[in-house]
């Protein structure tokens, strides 16, 4: 993976690649507070479950750093407000809440220290989460690559690549690792209406690396499967329930149903931080609904009639029974269910 960083820490600021304007424009925006970072997450400057988690961790560190000169009570109040505004930025990706919990633990460890030490500690903690996400993606890639035969034509939905993580990617990380292992892999990228993560981000990201990618309209996937032109599906996840149900970008469920109809393996690549053991099944996963403007047009172009009623749920839930395997940094779980995920969560990384 070369040429871009999704997030980077530069001279005490968080810089994020603005994913709203890719691929036409490659620009980084700088962030100096938790509220600004939360707005960047909400407005999709950064998106993708693991990347949102890392951004939120930096948001906490920025707030602590900004409040160094405040009195002890004001520092605590501002940091709590920072946690709060970040937690409200997006509801579905559990990595956000997972990262905020880790950062709260880190704060508790050093809460009795000076504000300077707390701020420094939280910056290092965010950088550690950043590095750990890349390492998890690399491990996932190694485990998942074994599932792909050389010559495989792989369909993916949304963007679960380097742009959605701290680097390498989850679903696209598996593809990258398979290619690094010497396999010949080509990708079909669903365009992913309405925000076009597939057309704008996955296509761009894979082309940066010279990985063969063909862009298709979302509704072309079933046809290509029926013609035997797709060998496997790999997607990422925003939250995996304790029973293996998977919340991911809207449209993932229909891809899983059609893959099942054609006996094509449907793989989900997600780090342990995406598994929410507190949620028994997918029905309880909060599903974000975003602004209708994402459906009525794109950018400055509007194609739907003024006043039309719109729904814009941006995630859906694929039942575990349609998931051939869950690829994690701890290994591959075939036909995931509650018992297998319990064992996985209790296991140590290998
Ligand atoms: O709305 P987005 O772009 O944040 O949705 C992203 C997805 O659905 C990804 O597939 C998921 O976060 C996995 S990213 C490794």
XYZ file of C-alpha atoms in Angstrom, residues 17-320:
304
model
C -7.448 12.454 4.245
C -10.765 14.035 3.187
C -12.708 11.037 1.843
C -15.652 13.203 0.744
C -13.702 14.614 -2.164
C -11.729 11.568 -3.310
C -10.776 10.624 -5.948
C -10.925 14.055 -7.625
C -8.986 15.789 -4.849
C -6.368 14.436 -2.456
C -6.379 16.793 0.524
C -5.666 16.466 4.239
C -7.641 18.413 6.847
C -6.148 19.229 10.251
C -7.967 18.725 13.579
C -7.154 20.203 16.975
C -10.075 19.258 19.262
C -12.505 16.464 20.098
C -15.471 18.450 18.723
C -13.731 19.079 15.393
C -12.750 15.407 15.141
C -16.330 14.336 15.932
C -17.580 16.609 13.136
C -15.014 15.036 10.774
C -16.349 11.573 11.663
C -20.009 12.630 11.362
C -19.431 14.360 8.015
C -17.528 11.361 6.566
C -14.115 13.022 6.183
C -13.012 9.745 7.769
C -15.209 6.653 7.605
C -14.912 2.895 7.962
C -15.245 1.288 11.379
C -11.568 0.869 12.413
C -10.567 4.300 11.030
C -13.411 5.934 12.965
C -12.125 4.260 16.153
C -8.559 5.493 15.626
C -9.782 9.015 14.773
C -11.866 9.098 17.971
C -8.831 8.038 20.032
C -6.839 10.928 18.564
C -9.837 13.211 19.246
C -9.580 12.406 22.969
C -5.798 13.005 22.909
C -6.273 16.349 21.119
C -8.777 17.504 23.723
C -6.475 16.582 26.613
C -3.626 18.385 24.894
C -5.746 21.491 24.238
C -6.831 21.663 27.886
C -3.330 21.326 29.436
C -3.482 24.850 30.866
C -6.984 24.479 32.328
C -7.628 23.951 36.049
C -8.094 20.343 37.206
C -11.907 20.534 37.303
C -12.174 22.333 33.956
C -9.770 19.778 32.405
C -11.946 16.894 33.585
C -15.166 18.556 32.403
C -13.711 19.333 28.974
C -12.339 15.820 28.520
C -15.689 14.270 29.524
C -17.405 16.567 27.004
C -14.879 15.402 24.408
C -15.746 11.739 25.071
C -19.414 12.643 24.836
C -19.313 14.502 21.539
C -17.174 11.749 19.964
C -19.553 9.012 21.159
C -22.423 10.829 19.432
C -20.657 11.169 16.069
C -21.871 7.890 14.485
C -23.899 5.054 16.037
C -23.257 1.763 14.189
C -19.501 1.076 14.085
C -18.706 -0.380 17.500
C -14.986 0.353 17.023
C -15.796 3.955 17.944
C -17.089 2.966 21.402
C -14.363 0.331 21.799
C -11.662 2.961 21.162
C -13.280 5.471 23.530
C -13.389 2.804 26.250
C -9.672 2.045 25.738
C -8.885 5.780 25.969
C -10.967 6.150 29.134
C -9.038 3.253 30.700
C -5.751 4.941 29.741
C -6.952 8.199 31.317
C -7.895 6.373 34.523
C -4.393 4.829 34.705
C -2.762 8.259 34.912
C -5.639 10.350 36.283
C -3.625 11.312 39.375
C -0.741 12.693 37.253
C -0.250 16.239 35.949
C -2.313 17.368 32.962
C 0.860 17.414 30.844
C 1.539 13.762 31.659
C -2.105 12.798 31.027
C -2.066 14.549 27.645
C 1.246 12.931 26.625
C 0.008 9.528 27.775
C -3.208 9.846 25.731
C -1.284 10.842 22.588
C 0.890 7.721 22.940
C -2.230 5.591 23.627
C -3.883 6.846 20.416
C -0.689 6.179 18.445
C -0.611 2.656 19.922
C -4.215 2.019 18.795
C -3.252 3.298 15.352
C -0.286 0.894 15.110
C -2.285 -2.013 16.590
C -4.964 -1.609 13.920
C -2.387 -1.906 11.136
C -0.912 -5.000 12.828
C -4.407 -6.551 13.168
C -5.086 -5.942 9.481
C -1.794 -7.561 8.527
C -2.622 -10.630 10.653
C -6.129 -10.791 9.194
C -4.591 -10.611 5.749
C -2.280 -13.554 6.476
C -5.153 -15.689 7.809
C -7.623 -14.724 5.090
C -5.262 -15.016 2.122
C -5.335 -18.812 2.499
C -9.060 -18.759 1.603
C -8.441 -17.301 -1.856
C -7.208 -19.435 -4.736
C -4.886 -17.895 -7.275
C -6.991 -16.566 -10.140
C -9.967 -15.773 -7.864
C -12.345 -13.012 -8.940
C -13.476 -11.415 -5.695
C -16.469 -9.144 -5.182
C -16.374 -6.506 -2.455
C -18.973 -4.014 -1.263
C -18.303 -0.535 0.142
C -14.692 0.248 1.108
C -13.042 -1.967 3.690
C -9.536 -1.007 2.679
C -6.657 1.129 3.893
C -9.015 4.110 3.686
C -11.387 2.480 6.191
C -8.649 1.527 8.663
C -5.294 2.746 9.910
C -3.725 0.967 6.914
C -3.710 -2.213 4.750
C -7.466 -2.777 5.225
C -9.669 -5.632 6.375
C -11.410 -7.075 3.273
C -8.949 -5.343 0.917
C -6.142 -6.300 3.314
C -6.938 -9.976 2.691
C -6.764 -9.325 -1.047
C -3.491 -7.362 -0.666
C -1.963 -10.151 1.426
C -3.034 -12.830 -1.076
C -1.359 -10.833 -3.845
C 1.764 -10.333 -1.707
C 1.810 -14.136 -1.279
C 2.082 -14.473 -5.056
C -1.554 -15.124 -5.967
C -3.258 -13.526 -8.915
C -6.463 -11.883 -7.653
C -8.869 -9.528 -9.403
C -11.595 -7.498 -7.753
C -15.129 -6.508 -8.646
C -16.065 -3.375 -6.694
C -19.753 -2.632 -6.115
C -20.241 1.108 -6.557
C -22.118 1.161 -3.196
C -25.011 3.571 -3.430
C -25.699 6.094 -2.088
C -22.326 7.412 -0.843
C -20.352 5.584 -3.551
C -17.566 4.261 -1.325
C -16.938 1.510 -3.911
C -16.831 3.755 -6.970
C -14.913 6.607 -5.358
C -12.737 4.917 -2.736
C -12.258 1.170 -3.382
C -11.649 1.696 -7.102
C -9.166 4.520 -6.382
C -7.383 2.701 -3.563
C -6.877 -0.510 -5.553
C -5.738 1.390 -8.626
C -3.105 3.168 -6.490
C -1.617 -0.283 -5.822
C -2.057 -1.598 -9.364
C -4.544 -4.268 -8.194
C -6.905 -5.225 -11.033
C -10.344 -3.783 -10.251
C -13.570 -3.625 -12.245
C -16.293 -1.270 -11.073
C -19.884 -2.500 -11.315
C -23.285 -1.044 -10.453
C -24.590 -2.640 -7.249
C -27.399 -4.324 -9.154
C -24.965 -6.027 -11.564
C -23.493 -8.315 -8.891
C -26.282 -10.928 -9.019
C -25.998 -11.163 -12.804
C -22.228 -11.712 -12.670
C -22.686 -14.389 -9.997
C -25.305 -16.139 -12.133
C -22.795 -16.227 -14.983
C -20.071 -17.794 -12.822
C -17.873 -14.692 -12.936
C -17.425 -14.257 -9.182
C -15.557 -16.824 -7.049
C -15.796 -15.253 -3.593
C -17.183 -12.237 -1.756
C -15.215 -10.397 0.962
C -16.625 -7.487 2.922
C -15.783 -5.700 6.159
C -18.065 -5.092 9.138
C -19.156 -2.243 11.376
C -20.370 -4.456 14.185
C -20.555 -8.236 14.627
C -23.078 -9.422 17.221
C -22.235 -12.221 19.674
C -24.026 -14.737 17.424
C -22.072 -13.741 14.291
C -24.716 -11.504 12.662
C -22.907 -8.778 10.724
C -23.826 -5.116 10.340
C -22.118 -3.618 7.310
C -22.789 -1.081 4.567
C -26.319 -1.064 3.170
C -26.534 -3.581 0.332
C -24.269 -6.155 1.997
C -27.245 -8.307 3.004
C -28.517 -8.579 -0.563
C -25.014 -9.532 -1.764
C -24.911 -12.285 0.908
C -28.322 -13.643 -0.094
C -27.389 -13.813 -3.756
C -23.961 -15.337 -2.995
C -25.740 -18.022 -0.953
C -28.139 -18.691 -3.874
C -25.108 -19.308 -6.123
C -23.041 -21.191 -3.503
C -20.315 -18.556 -3.581
C -18.392 -18.175 -0.290
C -19.246 -14.996 1.597
C -16.388 -13.885 3.869
C -16.370 -11.105 6.452
C -13.005 -9.662 7.528
C -13.128 -7.734 10.801
C -10.862 -7.186 13.807
C -11.808 -8.377 17.295
C -12.622 -4.720 18.125
C -15.602 -4.986 15.748
C -17.179 -7.867 17.724
C -19.738 -6.615 20.228
C -20.162 -9.418 22.762
C -22.780 -7.333 24.578
C -25.216 -7.606 21.675
C -26.754 -11.065 21.313
C -28.020 -10.720 17.742
C -28.105 -8.373 14.791
C -31.606 -7.057 15.474
C -30.223 -5.086 18.416
C -27.496 -3.310 16.429
C -28.301 0.417 16.071
C -28.587 1.258 12.382
C -27.677 4.776 11.340
C -30.039 6.674 9.043
C -28.357 9.597 7.299
C -29.524 12.711 5.524
C -31.885 12.290 2.574
C -29.581 14.453 0.426
C -27.296 11.395 0.088
C -30.102 9.638 -1.819
C -31.625 12.534 -3.761
C -28.334 13.450 -5.419
C -24.590 13.695 -4.947
C -22.498 16.783 -4.308
C -24.191 19.701 -5.988
C -26.242 17.535 -8.356
C -29.819 16.650 -7.437
C -31.730 14.086 -9.481
C -34.810 13.312 -7.354
C -37.896 15.538 -7.401
C -38.189 18.175 -4.682
C -40.400 17.011 -1.830
C -40.094 13.251 -2.475
C -40.169 11.110 0.682
C -36.786 9.404 1.318
C -35.369 6.726 3.631
C -31.594 6.398 3.980
C -30.589 3.544 6.302
C -26.843 3.246 5.679
C -26.177 -0.203 7.173
C -27.953 -3.556 7.091
C -27.582 -6.832 8.959
C -26.492 -10.104 7.362
C -27.514 -13.113 9.468
C -24.640 -15.336 10.593
